[in-house]
XYZ file of C-alpha atoms in Angstrom:
754
model
C 6.388 50.857 106.417
C 7.179 54.441 107.400
C 10.124 56.315 105.857
C 10.392 53.869 102.802
C 8.296 53.721 99.618
C 7.517 50.396 98.214
C 9.362 49.915 95.029
C 7.251 49.294 91.806
C 8.009 48.540 88.336
C 10.435 46.116 86.817
C 13.210 48.486 87.531
C 12.277 49.939 90.654
C 12.294 53.537 89.608
C 10.479 55.105 92.465
C 12.374 57.362 94.856
C 13.332 56.348 98.138
C 12.431 58.752 101.230
C 15.697 59.122 103.212
C 15.547 58.770 107.040
C 19.230 59.508 107.979
C 18.840 58.456 111.624
C 17.394 55.067 110.623
C 19.629 52.322 110.333
C 16.833 49.953 108.906
C 16.328 52.438 106.366
C 19.867 52.286 105.189
C 19.734 48.611 104.972
C 16.463 48.763 102.863
C 18.036 51.240 100.509
C 21.102 48.978 100.185
C 18.756 45.921 99.513
C 16.960 47.732 96.789
C 20.244 48.832 95.114
C 21.463 45.193 95.156
C 18.217 43.917 93.575
C 18.574 46.695 90.847
C 22.245 45.575 90.215
C 21.089 41.859 90.135
C 18.465 42.748 87.627
C 20.857 44.873 85.441
C 23.452 41.948 85.711
C 20.804 39.602 84.528
C 19.853 41.748 81.689
C 23.239 42.181 80.747
C 23.927 38.345 80.503
C 21.082 38.085 78.164
C 22.344 40.748 76.115
C 25.760 39.035 76.037
C 24.253 35.825 75.392
C 22.675 37.019 72.241
C 25.773 39.051 71.263
C 28.276 36.293 71.438
C 25.814 33.845 69.553
C 25.343 36.280 66.772
C 29.075 37.206 66.700
C 29.924 33.613 66.583
C 27.914 32.686 63.712
C 29.220 35.727 61.652
C 32.822 34.991 62.473
C 32.406 31.191 61.664
C 31.048 31.941 58.081
C 33.084 34.873 57.662
C 36.607 33.098 58.633
C 35.760 30.020 56.677
C 37.985 29.807 53.472
C 39.218 33.271 54.168
C 42.540 32.614 52.583
C 45.698 30.206 52.440
C 48.197 30.607 54.910
C 50.946 28.550 53.123
C 51.822 30.340 49.915
C 55.086 30.938 47.771
C 57.013 33.615 49.419
C 60.627 33.452 47.835
C 61.097 35.832 45.160
C 63.466 37.043 42.434
C 63.761 40.726 41.944
C 64.113 42.053 38.175
C 65.619 45.554 37.873
C 66.843 45.746 34.490
C 66.805 47.727 31.071
C 66.212 44.313 29.214
C 68.306 41.917 27.400
C 68.790 39.220 30.314
C 66.389 36.332 30.541
C 65.957 32.687 31.448
C 64.235 29.414 29.945
C 62.570 26.700 31.859
C 63.208 23.215 30.875
C 60.751 20.356 31.158
C 61.430 16.468 31.393
C 59.953 15.781 27.852
C 58.160 17.723 25.228
C 54.456 18.027 25.599
C 51.630 20.347 24.999
C 52.084 23.703 26.953
C 48.620 25.615 27.412
C 50.209 28.414 29.380
C 52.743 29.772 31.782
C 51.385 31.180 35.094
C 53.468 33.739 36.665
C 52.834 34.892 40.473
C 53.889 38.544 40.685
C 54.955 39.592 44.058
C 55.117 43.246 43.337
C 55.934 45.491 40.358
C 57.043 49.119 40.512
C 56.075 49.755 36.701
C 55.635 46.274 34.924
C 57.674 43.275 33.877
C 58.050 42.903 30.332
C 58.637 39.420 28.744
C 59.298 38.103 25.317
C 58.339 34.330 25.285
C 59.415 31.706 22.906
C 59.355 27.717 22.550
C 60.786 25.225 20.135
C 57.357 24.546 18.731
C 56.746 24.089 15.168
C 53.762 26.782 15.584
C 56.396 29.397 16.222
C 58.750 28.301 13.325
C 59.450 31.170 10.908
C 62.174 29.517 8.559
C 65.627 28.155 8.267
C 68.541 29.685 6.348
C 72.226 29.061 6.098
C 74.870 31.952 6.220
C 78.062 31.759 3.920
C 81.411 30.762 5.207
C 82.159 34.227 6.091
C 79.319 33.786 8.622
C 77.713 36.937 7.620
C 73.808 37.370 7.093
C 71.567 40.089 6.641
C 68.346 40.062 8.730
C 65.001 39.708 6.896
C 62.420 42.228 7.333
C 60.171 40.276 9.768
C 59.598 42.617 12.596
C 61.109 42.828 16.040
C 59.299 39.607 17.528
C 61.775 37.231 16.284
C 64.625 35.437 18.047
C 67.239 33.325 16.163
C 68.834 30.042 16.995
C 71.904 28.689 15.838
C 71.141 24.865 15.071
C 74.291 23.779 13.231
C 77.561 24.765 11.941
C 79.088 23.953 8.717
C 82.692 24.331 7.156
C 82.345 23.635 3.376
C 81.170 25.883 0.484
C 77.690 24.977 0.811
C 75.959 28.466 1.052
C 72.164 27.939 1.474
C 71.599 24.338 1.970
C 68.102 22.540 2.076
C 65.083 24.443 3.184
C 62.792 22.948 5.579
C 59.508 21.323 4.655
C 60.904 19.463 1.484
C 61.259 22.753 -0.638
C 62.132 22.366 -4.434
C 65.263 24.073 -5.877
C 64.670 27.512 -7.392
C 64.346 27.945 -11.003
C 67.758 28.652 -12.880
C 68.835 32.273 -12.766
C 71.250 34.439 -14.236
C 74.546 34.851 -12.052
C 75.515 38.122 -10.914
C 79.122 38.178 -10.229
C 79.235 41.598 -8.406
C 76.748 40.184 -5.896
C 74.239 42.917 -6.874
C 70.657 42.420 -7.988
C 68.840 44.566 -10.443
C 65.541 45.880 -9.548
C 63.855 44.166 -12.305
C 64.695 40.921 -10.835
C 63.348 41.673 -7.468
C 59.723 40.602 -8.239
C 60.863 37.141 -9.664
C 63.185 36.472 -6.704
C 60.167 37.431 -4.433
C 57.735 35.048 -5.897
C 60.050 32.147 -5.807
C 60.863 32.799 -2.080
C 57.141 32.923 -1.205
C 56.443 29.958 -2.884
C 58.691 27.926 -0.696
C 57.454 26.515 2.652
C 58.995 28.357 5.510
C 59.863 31.548 3.670
C 56.248 33.046 3.589
C 56.135 36.472 5.066
C 59.702 37.454 4.055
C 60.186 40.368 1.713
C 63.118 39.223 0.080
C 65.798 36.525 0.828
C 68.417 38.159 2.972
C 66.716 41.435 2.894
C 67.597 41.999 -0.980
C 67.264 45.480 -2.257
C 68.444 47.208 -5.449
C 72.150 47.794 -5.459
C 72.890 46.181 -2.012
C 75.716 43.664 -1.738
C 74.842 40.178 -0.549
C 77.826 39.388 1.147
C 79.666 38.969 -2.105
C 77.877 35.934 -2.863
C 77.059 34.944 -6.438
C 73.312 34.758 -6.415
C 73.168 32.171 -9.174
C 75.618 29.841 -7.099
C 73.554 30.599 -4.039
C 70.163 29.393 -5.763
C 71.711 26.359 -7.439
C 73.222 25.180 -4.243
C 69.668 24.698 -2.786
C 69.777 20.793 -2.911
C 73.150 20.132 -1.342
C 74.126 19.229 2.030
C 77.402 20.246 3.830
C 79.454 18.794 6.636
C 77.718 20.033 9.828
C 79.258 20.786 13.242
C 76.861 20.012 16.134
C 79.038 21.461 18.866
C 78.366 24.911 19.605
C 81.107 25.356 22.130
C 82.893 28.736 21.387
C 80.090 30.309 19.287
C 79.121 33.989 19.535
C 76.769 36.021 17.462
C 78.185 39.474 16.489
C 75.375 41.987 15.506
C 76.077 45.207 13.679
C 73.790 46.865 16.451
C 73.848 45.558 20.023
C 77.267 44.049 20.205
C 78.011 40.360 20.630
C 75.989 37.652 22.079
C 76.626 34.161 23.232
C 73.687 31.544 22.451
C 72.265 29.965 25.653
C 72.458 25.993 26.000
C 69.651 25.634 23.543
C 71.200 27.687 20.848
C 69.056 30.661 21.094
C 70.065 34.245 20.551
C 68.151 37.404 20.956
C 68.196 39.948 18.034
C 69.132 43.317 19.429
C 66.640 46.162 18.266
C 67.817 47.970 15.231
C 70.288 45.308 14.133
C 70.228 44.691 10.432
C 72.902 41.733 10.079
C 74.878 39.542 12.120
C 78.004 37.208 11.759
C 78.207 33.679 13.333
C 81.839 33.452 15.052
C 83.495 30.205 16.389
C 86.652 30.722 18.376
C 86.557 34.301 17.325
C 86.644 33.069 13.399
C 83.413 33.530 11.129
C 81.953 30.138 10.277
C 78.768 29.199 8.262
C 75.780 28.189 10.372
C 72.059 26.989 9.995
C 69.914 29.585 11.597
C 66.513 29.013 12.560
C 64.079 31.874 13.274
C 61.419 31.813 15.913
C 58.646 33.907 16.579
C 58.544 35.866 19.975
C 55.467 36.611 21.943
C 55.548 39.812 23.891
C 53.789 40.246 27.289
C 53.559 43.124 29.957
C 52.696 42.059 33.620
C 51.947 44.032 36.414
C 50.141 43.649 39.609
C 50.588 42.852 43.292
C 50.652 39.245 44.622
C 48.470 37.720 41.672
C 48.639 35.275 39.181
C 49.128 36.448 35.532
C 48.752 33.942 32.665
C 50.828 33.792 29.658
C 49.104 31.785 26.609
C 51.387 29.526 25.021
C 49.557 26.665 23.463
C 52.562 24.873 21.852
C 54.290 21.629 21.849
C 57.742 22.021 23.542
C 60.324 20.949 26.116
C 61.433 24.505 26.732
C 60.028 27.913 27.180
C 62.403 30.793 27.049
C 61.957 34.460 28.401
C 63.841 37.320 27.361
C 63.207 40.429 29.780
C 62.369 43.980 28.441
C 62.788 46.848 30.623
C 61.519 45.727 33.879
C 61.019 46.424 37.404
C 59.517 44.128 40.071
C 59.536 40.806 41.739
C 58.265 37.301 40.847
C 57.415 34.715 43.426
C 56.792 31.577 41.454
C 56.384 30.407 37.783
C 54.310 27.227 36.838
C 53.838 25.572 33.503
C 50.452 24.370 32.827
C 49.488 21.362 30.481
C 46.523 19.774 29.000
C 43.710 19.195 31.567
C 44.693 22.066 33.912
C 47.795 19.836 34.971
C 50.807 21.475 36.409
C 53.857 20.169 34.417
C 56.881 19.335 36.462
C 59.883 21.536 35.699
C 63.244 19.795 35.568
C 65.406 22.919 35.758
C 65.567 26.755 34.994
C 68.655 28.209 33.464
C 69.581 31.995 33.327
C 70.671 34.144 30.381
C 72.770 36.705 32.326
C 71.094 35.945 35.427
C 72.563 33.603 38.402
C 71.000 30.083 38.077
C 70.997 29.802 42.010
C 68.948 32.975 42.057
C 66.366 31.773 39.547
C 65.580 28.556 41.627
C 63.390 30.670 43.595
C 60.882 30.960 40.639
C 60.333 27.234 40.866
C 61.013 26.197 44.302
C 57.512 26.205 45.842
C 55.586 24.410 43.410
C 53.864 22.380 46.004
C 52.271 25.466 47.500
C 50.456 26.711 44.245
C 46.734 26.583 44.091
C 45.572 25.896 40.463
C 43.559 27.081 39.126
C 44.002 30.112 41.351
C 41.181 31.496 43.400
C 40.925 34.585 45.744
C 42.293 32.122 48.516
C 45.843 32.432 47.120
C 46.147 35.907 45.605
C 44.868 39.320 46.032
C 41.865 40.804 44.384
C 40.347 44.172 43.902
C 41.529 46.939 45.790
C 43.740 44.573 48.030
C 46.548 45.383 45.413
C 46.794 48.796 46.977
C 46.135 48.329 50.645
C 47.952 44.973 51.326
C 50.958 46.244 49.539
C 51.006 49.631 51.499
C 50.631 47.461 54.823
C 53.449 45.059 53.988
C 55.575 48.357 53.103
C 54.833 50.052 56.635
C 56.079 46.758 58.258
C 59.267 47.001 56.146
C 59.585 50.654 56.710
C 59.406 51.249 52.905
C 57.809 54.229 50.953
C 53.998 53.371 51.057
C 52.667 52.810 47.815
C 48.995 54.125 48.644
C 48.699 57.556 50.042
C 45.233 58.784 49.083
C 43.796 57.900 52.550
C 45.117 58.269 55.801
C 47.433 55.624 57.334
C 45.323 53.955 60.105
C 43.440 51.380 57.962
C 46.673 50.107 56.401
C 48.123 50.031 59.893
C 45.321 47.709 61.105
C 45.883 45.533 58.058
C 49.652 45.475 58.794
C 48.676 44.286 62.562
C 47.112 41.217 60.954
C 50.139 40.254 58.777
C 52.610 40.652 61.647
C 50.509 38.319 64.007
C 49.397 35.820 61.195
C 51.947 36.317 58.622
C 52.226 37.450 55.099
C 49.538 35.482 53.465
C 45.827 36.003 52.372
C 44.543 34.913 55.781
C 46.792 37.250 57.615
C 46.043 40.340 55.536
C 42.153 39.695 55.921
C 41.615 38.457 59.271
C 41.483 42.053 60.841
C 38.562 42.850 58.561
C 36.573 40.029 59.997
C 37.440 40.709 63.473
C 36.195 44.361 63.042
C 33.301 43.248 60.927
C 32.428 40.878 63.799
C 32.784 43.547 66.623
C 30.238 45.561 64.715
C 27.562 43.159 65.755
C 27.503 44.238 69.446
C 27.693 47.720 68.345
C 24.718 47.335 66.205
C 23.070 45.536 69.194
C 23.530 48.343 71.887
C 22.775 51.084 69.158
C 19.563 49.285 68.331
C 18.725 49.291 71.961
C 19.388 52.700 72.480
C 17.265 53.875 69.536
C 14.109 51.565 70.163
C 14.575 50.825 74.063
C 13.466 47.136 73.378
C 15.538 44.244 73.212
C 13.603 42.417 70.366
C 14.547 45.543 68.186
C 18.263 45.247 69.321
C 18.113 41.470 68.401
C 16.446 42.057 64.918
C 19.064 44.956 63.979
C 22.042 42.617 64.844
C 20.567 39.690 63.351
C 19.942 41.374 60.174
C 23.482 42.721 60.217
C 24.903 39.173 60.293
C 23.106 38.401 57.186
C 23.864 41.578 55.109
C 25.591 40.901 51.864
C 28.121 44.124 51.946
C 28.879 43.697 55.631
C 29.905 40.088 54.935
C 31.826 40.789 51.529
C 33.596 43.834 52.759
C 34.727 42.203 55.931
C 36.477 39.530 53.979
C 38.525 41.867 51.721
C 41.459 43.484 52.868
C 40.327 47.138 52.274
C 39.855 49.767 54.992
C 35.956 50.385 54.493
C 35.107 47.933 57.246
C 37.315 49.972 59.627
C 35.523 53.145 58.732
C 32.027 51.533 59.236
C 33.262 50.274 62.636
C 34.529 53.517 64.053
C 31.624 55.414 62.547
C 29.017 53.184 64.116
C 30.738 53.537 67.454
C 30.848 57.273 67.251
C 27.035 57.398 66.226
C 26.379 54.977 69.290
C 28.023 57.671 71.815
C 26.572 60.721 69.979
C 23.056 59.287 70.083
C 23.358 58.487 73.736
C 24.861 61.929 74.462
C 21.759 63.554 72.413
C 19.291 61.567 74.115
C 20.510 62.410 77.605
C 20.938 65.944 77.043
C 17.430 66.231 75.797
C 16.593 65.099 79.435
C 19.027 67.743 80.837
C 21.508 64.933 81.626
C 24.748 66.127 80.197
C 27.753 63.654 80.266
C 30.801 65.001 78.361
C 32.411 61.689 78.542
C 29.946 60.364 75.770
C 30.928 63.321 73.643
C 34.554 62.625 74.207
C 34.279 59.145 73.031
C 32.030 60.086 70.032
C 34.524 62.613 68.897
C 37.686 60.082 69.491
C 35.956 57.329 67.514
C 35.008 59.945 64.686
C 38.704 60.782 64.735
C 39.712 57.120 64.201
C 37.394 56.770 61.422
C 38.753 60.156 59.936
C 42.142 58.436 60.397
C 40.940 55.763 58.115
C 39.130 57.598 55.532
C 37.827 61.080 55.198
C 34.327 60.108 54.317
C 33.384 59.462 58.059
C 33.296 63.297 58.095
C 29.786 62.980 56.350
C 28.125 61.403 59.440
C 30.212 63.630 61.792
C 28.556 66.706 60.209
C 25.121 65.285 60.617
C 25.775 64.583 64.152
C 27.101 68.028 65.003
C 24.043 69.672 63.242
C 21.705 67.414 65.307
C 23.401 68.246 68.503
C 23.227 71.907 67.797
C 19.536 71.874 66.605
C 18.295 69.933 69.648
C 20.321 72.249 71.946
C 18.634 75.314 70.163
C 15.376 73.851 70.523
C 15.752 73.416 74.156
C 17.161 76.928 74.776
C 14.242 78.649 72.691
C 11.898 77.376 75.321
C 13.444 79.691 77.823
C 12.525 83.237 77.952
C 16.083 84.622 78.021
C 18.157 86.849 75.542
C 19.854 85.690 72.505
C 23.293 86.476 74.002
C 22.307 83.993 77.014
C 21.177 81.404 74.485
C 24.369 81.480 72.529
C 26.442 81.367 75.834
C 24.537 78.434 76.798
C 25.054 76.826 73.300
C 28.965 77.383 73.890
C 28.884 75.913 77.105
C 27.612 72.654 75.710
C 28.040 71.001 73.316
C 30.251 73.468 71.283
C 32.927 74.128 73.961
C 33.521 70.524 74.851
C 33.207 69.293 71.307
C 35.891 71.917 70.388
C 38.066 70.681 73.195
C 37.749 67.031 72.186
C 38.208 67.954 68.476
C 41.799 69.103 69.404
C 42.548 65.719 71.012
C 41.067 64.086 67.933
C 43.521 66.112 65.741
C 46.288 64.911 67.809
C 44.896 61.281 67.289
C 44.728 61.808 63.712
C 48.279 63.098 62.994
C 49.686 60.388 65.294
C 48.629 57.876 62.845
C 51.088 59.350 60.513
C 54.006 58.418 62.757
C 54.795 55.201 60.572
C 54.829 57.520 57.455
C 57.405 59.646 59.054
C 59.483 56.657 60.148
C 60.150 55.923 56.430
C 61.970 59.466 56.160
C 59.194 61.933 55.792
C 59.164 65.089 57.717
C 56.100 66.881 59.552
C 56.089 69.201 56.619
C 55.651 66.071 54.346
C 52.591 65.124 56.499
C 50.995 68.378 56.045
C 51.621 68.021 52.298
C 50.179 64.672 52.395
C 46.887 66.224 53.434
C 46.759 68.450 50.359
C 47.874 65.561 48.075
C 44.878 63.500 49.287
C 42.429 66.294 48.639
C 43.875 66.935 45.184
C 43.673 63.272 44.338
C 39.998 62.936 45.286
C 39.007 66.505 43.911
C 40.637 65.964 40.271
C 40.263 62.149 39.791
C 38.752 61.518 36.348
C 38.967 57.893 36.026
C 36.129 55.760 34.789
C 35.168 52.257 35.836
C 32.451 49.721 34.318
C 31.068 49.208 37.790
C 30.856 52.676 38.880
C 27.513 53.793 39.864
C 25.555 57.021 40.496
C 24.955 57.874 44.134
C 21.114 57.972 43.583
C 20.783 54.324 42.508
C 22.797 52.671 45.486
C 19.539 52.012 47.514
C 18.156 50.005 44.387
C 21.380 47.856 44.087
C 21.564 48.861 40.489
C 25.101 48.176 39.923
C 26.825 45.700 42.065
C 30.720 45.679 41.871
C 32.445 42.589 40.702
C 35.343 42.067 42.861
C 36.686 38.932 41.462
C 36.350 35.774 39.150
C 38.224 32.814 38.525
C 36.928 30.120 36.053
C 37.614 26.739 37.133
C 36.985 23.256 35.586
C 33.901 21.304 34.920
C 31.702 24.438 34.605
C 32.789 25.845 38.072
C 33.581 29.236 38.895
C 34.759 31.275 41.986
C 33.234 34.699 41.890
C 32.909 37.595 44.429
C 30.459 40.397 44.005
C 29.872 43.366 46.591
C 26.112 44.034 46.820
C 23.507 44.558 49.468
C 21.050 41.875 50.652
C 17.871 42.934 48.436
C 15.490 41.681 51.098
C 17.141 44.009 53.600
C 18.079 46.938 51.268
C 14.715 47.288 49.472
C 12.657 46.731 52.595
C 14.888 49.149 54.536
C 14.460 51.718 51.615
C 10.768 51.478 51.892
C 10.620 51.551 55.555
C 12.473 55.047 55.346
C 9.165 56.485 54.453
C 7.590 55.110 57.799
C 10.606 56.522 59.725
C 10.329 60.000 57.964
C 6.750 60.056 58.908
C 7.427 59.267 62.529
C 10.077 61.761 62.884
C 7.792 64.534 61.348
C 4.339 63.625 63.112
C 5.796 62.284 66.495
C 9.002 63.948 66.754
C 10.439 60.756 67.614
C 14.140 61.294 68.474
C 15.336 57.899 67.183
C 13.474 58.404 63.990
C 14.948 61.916 63.622
C 18.388 60.557 64.119
C 18.178 57.678 61.639
C 16.772 59.962 59.027
C 19.336 62.634 59.524
C 22.394 60.496 59.614
C 21.337 58.577 56.745
C 20.685 61.383 54.325
C 23.882 63.496 55.583
C 25.876 60.360 54.825
C 24.274 59.917 51.393
C 23.311 63.172 49.939
C 26.860 64.539 50.176
C 27.977 62.222 47.346
C 25.583 64.367 45.073
C 28.325 66.976 45.374
C 31.093 64.680 44.290
C 32.015 64.566 40.613
C 34.543 61.715 40.754
C 33.307 58.120 39.953
C 31.793 56.480 42.880
C 30.934 52.921 43.589
C 28.282 50.968 45.737
C 30.645 50.342 48.515
C 30.543 54.040 49.265
C 27.050 53.442 50.496
C 28.295 50.949 53.123
C 28.204 53.574 56.021
C 24.468 54.113 55.362
C 23.454 50.221 55.262
C 23.186 50.119 59.100
C 20.613 52.813 58.868
C 18.545 50.742 56.335
C 18.717 48.089 58.902
C 17.647 50.372 61.631
C 14.878 51.547 59.265
C 13.611 48.101 58.796
C 13.865 47.440 62.612
C 11.796 50.660 63.184
C 8.870 49.063 61.347
C 9.142 45.477 62.681
C 9.703 47.017 66.374
C 6.294 49.050 65.888
C 4.598 45.868 64.746
C 5.811 44.038 67.880
C 4.663 46.710 70.168
C 1.150 46.921 68.774
C 0.756 43.031 68.677
C 3.325 40.569 70.243
C 1.391 37.432 68.804
C 1.422 38.758 64.963
C 4.590 40.651 65.506
C 6.394 37.437 66.359
C 5.172 35.667 63.254
C 6.018 38.695 60.882
C 9.434 39.203 62.470
C 10.212 35.434 62.282
C 9.138 35.063 58.565
C 11.162 37.990 57.608
C 14.305 36.914 59.289
C 13.824 33.437 57.714
C 13.499 35.147 54.358
C 16.763 37.032 54.841
C 18.649 34.136 55.819
C 17.294 32.134 52.972
C 18.430 34.846 50.446
C 21.814 35.006 52.185
C 22.369 31.096 51.630
C 21.171 31.378 48.118
C 23.671 34.169 47.286
C 26.612 32.922 49.529
C 28.582 31.532 46.590
C 28.759 34.851 44.631
C 29.534 37.081 47.815
C 32.148 34.642 49.153
C 34.118 33.138 46.271
C 32.877 29.670 47.068
C 33.218 27.412 43.871
C 29.733 27.023 42.327
C 28.236 26.006 39.060
C 28.057 28.837 36.374
C 24.493 27.993 35.711
C 23.756 28.447 39.710
C 25.270 31.989 39.531
C 23.574 32.948 36.403
C 20.391 32.018 37.843
C 20.752 34.641 40.701
C 21.063 37.513 38.244
C 17.794 39.492 38.532
C 18.882 42.119 36.257
C 21.505 42.673 33.464
C 23.714 44.861 35.495
C 24.105 42.168 38.298
C 27.202 40.670 36.966
C 28.489 37.850 39.061
């Protein structure tokens, strides 16, 4: 047909010869454009179908058992130098295994001294004289006294517990003093009596120290006698020589102030004799952020008391655990210097408690930093974590604002961003390899990649870093590929720079890949300019024209984006000067960090999966365990690492742009860690994992192109193995309860700790 070339090829790439005056020619051109549009829409429909299916699969397996939404939220704040306390009462006396405390937040830590009425914690029983005065024995600071009974006759020392026999007859000392030669004899007598073992001397007897004016002979000879006891403790106080006067709680317990050496029992402001029991205290120091901490008790009692030391923090809930992992009902909670109505918040949500606790109901690993900071941004409080820019924490805060303050709410944004990576992987694979089979393979492998799955389910910022980084790579590579064909579109460079700035606003490590992209753009541009026989000054002018000039302009916009993420930081009272100071603070932290960690690993070992990171473990009953380990899918990582040799060879021998890009970005993001002296972890390799996937895809795509028949079976077999390994390791990368024997069987190396 004159004036029109017949289109050929699937996308009708042949040019159309224009005939301005021909109406029929215009109609034919319009038809061809419509046909091209239909083809593109049909292709896009196929792409979207694959993306939706793969994304739905990943989202479903990731959001399942992500975290509870109904958790204890009412709290009690403790800001005290110590001395106050509370005790928990049970309906009856029974064996208590532990008391579990759900910490909401600690500024430093919450310090406890815990005690029960268990015989295992019994130290001894003694009686004071009628003047109520008693010298404290040398038994250390971890002791609390209890006023059991009062008496008003002349019995000075009464019966000892355990059926102790009276002491041998002794010479009386009318002046109340003991000679040094008698100390050994007295000590031997006291240590022979059950309940007195461990005491240096009765009433801390020392040479030439008065013993309340008591005649020691009378004291010892009265060991078999019983006085008239008063059980009502109303009006009783205990006056210490150091620490002032204290009132016993309802159970009769009184904390011994630090440094006290004696006390006097008072009733209605008058000294009175008393039966005093000494009990052992157990000291604990608890810290964390929305996590359970266990206080081992292992005693039979109906009461557990807690005395606070210097403490600063919040507690959300307390449970008492008995035999068989049973939560023992709490009948009441009473305060010692703390309002009882306030303390009710510690035991008011027992029905929301998951026991034994798992990741479903508490924070784990670095969530203690990022979730806490996200919550503080929402409450306009001073942010706790300031060693990374704010954007990642603000994204986490968005999830909390929408879905509530709970494990699901603070993790869901990670799952969403991890899911959104799948279409990015698909389109980046399509740009790299120009086949839809390669795009499918790359995105399919990403669905079943261990680290992608595990990091998407934990509320840290690394998933957002990789997401923004991948988007930046997608636009950078598209710009690079187009510019090599003299099709410069600065809009691509704009989006590449903006997504880089968003990644940089989350974590500075995204800079490594950006440097690789800039060097690649500059290198390819210089290579193209070298072909022209022009002066170097002209080449430099052209290089500045693009990509340097537009890149610089877009970086200015990126800097504005970066600093705008600090607006919430300024909303809590910081100035712009503080924002600039925070940049130096972040750099100083990472440059001077000297901390060590058992799961740190050298950068060169990461592709080998030498040291996975054990994020979490909770041992359940019946040999079950909930454990989460961050590692790579070995079928992807090891195969992808081996395929890097193929990609390197292809980039050198064939000058393949896609291969050059994969190799360049992989090594630019990896080798920078060789210059870092601080301890690093396997998850720092996360931005490189997509390029291991692309390396594996490159080889499989080449096999497919050479032989579709054999390529299909090879690709199918490999993908089936990837899914099978994901299924096997799913319990240890997700926290799903499994048998301990099962998770142990998955350990291929000693360093693989699950």
